[in-house]
């Protein structure tokens, strides 16, 4: 509330009042200009929320007319014009009319009309007074950003300046000069400030370095991901090194022999084929010697031969690669037929050759058998029959014999043949053979290892019957032989059966034994079950087994159940752990006991009578819990903050006490019979990771990879070797040079090119997969 | 010989002594002992409490912020000797950051308070606890402090060089002075604190002053050795 004593106009006086609040105040402060006449009260209602009341007080000198601002021509009418931009002004006049002037508040051109009215008023005032007001005319608010010079938009051009010289003698000259100057466009711009320059330079340099360094990014990435890195990274190009051309270049003869050979080769005309030339010197000579047609013929022939050879080779290679068994079987049969035909043919034409051929066929057969025997374990005691026979051979003559026979057969079949050499040798060398035989005999006497070889000669070399049979018959014979062999085997099997029959008595006995065992097992199982159920029941009824116990003392109980009961007697019934879940699945060891063992048990139970495992366990658990509970830290020092001395009791300061946070709930708090060690185990923590290692996308894959054991026991050897392969391989004494940009990038470029060539369709495939 | 012995005159004893003897004889007869000590007034050592007439003495040692941490760390090492050997009361005033020591009923020695104050002061200045304990145990040990600029008004690099001369390479010169003069020296920027007996402090101070004034360490060693040897001979 501002009280203003002034601002009054009386009797037709037209006075500018309160254009703005400030003006009101200003008016109020100009005493010359106020001429109070009547007591009036004027209330100014400001729209700002503040009510401005101006009380117009009439001074006590009504007669005194001051200043020139007064004029009385308005007569009795009291006219007060109060203009306010703020609000309504009410003027009260006693007995006279009220005039309330609503200011043009709310109209759009408020300010403008205000100004207009103001100027009008001022003019009117001037008319009245004939004087100009000072100080009040121009009132501007000061602003902070006032230009020091002329306003910016009015730029002065040189042309304008020159125009001032118009009419002077130098005008034209100056104009000319100016034109010349303005024409020159090659004037450099003002250089940028230093820091701006540096900024730009840095940016450019950064971009350059970025491109330069980013070249390495894929290489670095590759090396990081690589499972194994061999140093040095770049290996010498061995392909180039081992190229035959280069090898020859490097080769120089050193020894005399080499030199000689070298000379010979150099000298010869047939050898020393050059790569660029088709023919050797000798061949060329021959060609020269031949007539042209002859030469051509010969060349064509050679070409044909070569082509045929290559075809044949290709075919053979192809056939060799065929895996089909059927195909090979057919081929074999065809071959067999062919051979038979040949044999027949031979039989007719050349009987001697035929015999030889037969012989060789027979030998081949034996060889095949021998090989088969060596591969299989048919006659070596690994079969079930043999094992059985061996068991009974102690008692049974026949069984022993059968075993012997089988071993013998095996030995026979696997015997190395010395016959071949004999056959091959000619009669001229007989003396030598005899000598050898003699030597063998002498050896065989002294050397037990050689005995068999001598024997074989006797046993194994069948004289091949020189029969007149047709080759077909011969083959039939072969087949028969095979059948015979099969029969032999069957016989052996029969023998097995017999052996079983022989051993039936034993078997029966065994069976009886087994039955007994089974019975026993059954009994034990029953016992098991009963024992388990009993033990579960026992917990609830302690009295029950007391009764049992007394009984047991009287009658020496047979069953194990009651023994178990006796065991329990020494244990305090109050301390037990409740077992939840069925005990059926658990395998309690079942022991059959006799009274002696029972006594022993009792003594043991007495010996450990004071052993209270449960209580100990609980105590231990409690100790561990207490130890792991966080404790308050007391930092009080005697004399620190308060007097300390001999007979001074130390004060307790709470500010030196750091309270421990409440302990988190232990995981084993609800589990009665478990202690969980929640402390971080250093030895394990060493092997744990904080974040996902690179190359792994998510946690489950990493965990699965970790779960897989590395050891040799669980992996094949090769996989194990791969798993434990070191990350970095360096060789002792090898210098590892820093990675060379040229070589690496060249190699990469090459690879990229190759990749582009080959991986066009591949890439498409890949996309489908991912 | 006999004549000469006869010629000897028996010297009379002084009266007072005889009187005492007589009284002794009287007591002896009752005590039944052959020897007797002259009777002396029984004057037991007056307790410090009585000397001060019940008035408690009080010392305050300010602790600068740089020694606050070490003080807290070693507080028990300071507290125990002050309380157990010197029988004083001690506290660290947390608000004013002063170590305050006062006498109490249990205090037996008047000098204890001064000793304790010196001990704490030594620690605050930067001496080791063990060196400070020597102040408590021995009587003739003193602390002395002075500034490099007290010896010669040095400024800037000259000042730093002077300090460097005192310390030597890796503290070598300081150790040498300490060992030869049997003192302890603390170099805290331009302030130098010495701990030792009066004579030793004097020799060390002389050596340090010479170093400050600019004489080479080798020369200072020589003179110091001679002086120290002479003083050792004297005592």
Short mmCIF file of N, CA and C in Angstrom, two decimals, chain A residues 635 637-648 655-656, chain B residues 68 72 75-76 79 83 87 89-92 94 100 102 106:
data_model
loop_
_atom_site.label_atom_id
_atom_site.label_comp_id
_atom_site.label_asym_id
_atom_site.label_seq_id
_atom_site.Cartn_x
_atom_site.Cartn_y
_atom_site.Cartn_z
N UNK A 635 36.23 -48.89 18.41
CA UNK A 635 37.48 -48.16 18.14
C UNK A 635 37.89 -47.28 19.32
N UNK A 637 39.75 -45.81 22.32
CA UNK A 637 41.11 -45.88 22.87
C UNK A 637 41.04 -45.23 24.25
N UNK A 638 41.76 -45.77 25.23
CA UNK A 638 41.76 -45.11 26.54
C UNK A 638 42.47 -43.77 26.42
N UNK A 639 41.81 -42.74 26.93
CA UNK A 639 42.46 -41.44 26.89
C UNK A 639 42.22 -40.68 25.62
N UNK A 640 41.57 -41.30 24.66
CA UNK A 640 41.32 -40.60 23.39
C UNK A 640 39.93 -39.98 23.49
N UNK A 641 39.90 -38.68 23.82
CA UNK A 641 38.60 -38.02 23.94
C UNK A 641 38.17 -37.85 25.38
N UNK A 642 38.69 -38.69 26.26
CA UNK A 642 38.35 -38.53 27.67
C UNK A 642 39.57 -38.92 28.51
N UNK A 643 39.57 -38.48 29.75
CA UNK A 643 40.75 -38.71 30.60
C UNK A 643 41.00 -40.19 30.80
N UNK A 644 42.27 -40.53 30.72
CA UNK A 644 42.64 -41.91 31.01
C UNK A 644 43.79 -41.91 32.01
N UNK A 645 43.68 -42.78 32.96
CA UNK A 645 44.73 -42.82 33.97
C UNK A 645 44.62 -44.11 34.74
N UNK A 646 45.31 -44.14 35.88
CA UNK A 646 45.34 -45.39 36.62
C UNK A 646 43.98 -45.73 37.23
N UNK A 647 43.39 -44.74 37.90
CA UNK A 647 42.13 -45.05 38.58
C UNK A 647 40.94 -44.38 37.90
N UNK A 648 41.10 -44.16 36.62
CA UNK A 648 40.00 -43.54 35.89
C UNK A 648 39.29 -44.61 35.07
N UNK A 655 30.33 -42.90 19.72
CA UNK A 655 30.80 -42.46 18.40
C UNK A 655 32.01 -43.28 17.94
N UNK A 656 32.64 -43.99 18.86
CA UNK A 656 33.76 -44.84 18.43
C UNK A 656 33.32 -46.27 18.11
N UNK B 68 48.27 -35.86 13.42
CA UNK B 68 47.08 -36.43 14.06
C UNK B 68 46.98 -37.94 13.79
N UNK B 72 47.24 -41.00 16.50
CA UNK B 72 46.15 -41.94 16.76
C UNK B 72 46.66 -43.37 16.64
N UNK B 75 48.85 -44.16 19.69
CA UNK B 75 48.35 -43.63 20.96
C UNK B 75 48.62 -44.57 22.13
N UNK B 76 48.41 -45.85 21.90
CA UNK B 76 48.60 -46.78 23.02
C UNK B 76 50.05 -46.83 23.47
N UNK B 79 50.31 -43.75 25.56
CA UNK B 79 49.44 -43.79 26.74
C UNK B 79 50.03 -44.65 27.85
N UNK B 83 50.97 -43.41 31.64
CA UNK B 83 50.08 -43.80 32.74
C UNK B 83 50.79 -44.77 33.70
N UNK B 87 52.66 -42.35 36.08
CA UNK B 87 51.46 -42.24 36.92
C UNK B 87 50.77 -40.91 36.73
N UNK B 89 47.74 -38.62 34.37
CA UNK B 89 46.50 -38.78 33.60
C UNK B 89 46.67 -38.05 32.27
N UNK B 90 46.18 -38.66 31.25
CA UNK B 90 46.39 -38.09 29.92
C UNK B 90 45.11 -38.22 29.11
N UNK B 91 44.89 -37.25 28.27
CA UNK B 91 43.77 -37.37 27.33
C UNK B 91 44.09 -36.59 26.07
N UNK B 92 43.47 -37.01 25.01
CA UNK B 92 43.54 -36.22 23.80
C UNK B 92 42.22 -35.51 23.65
N UNK B 94 39.63 -33.94 21.75
CA UNK B 94 39.27 -34.03 20.33
C UNK B 94 38.82 -32.68 19.77
N UNK B 100 46.48 -33.42 26.50
CA UNK B 100 46.49 -32.79 27.81
C UNK B 100 46.96 -33.80 28.85
N UNK B 102 47.87 -34.26 33.06
CA UNK B 102 47.78 -33.63 34.38
C UNK B 102 48.22 -34.61 35.46
N UNK B 106 48.06 -40.33 42.26
CA UNK B 106 49.01 -41.42 42.12
C UNK B 106 50.40 -40.94 41.71
#
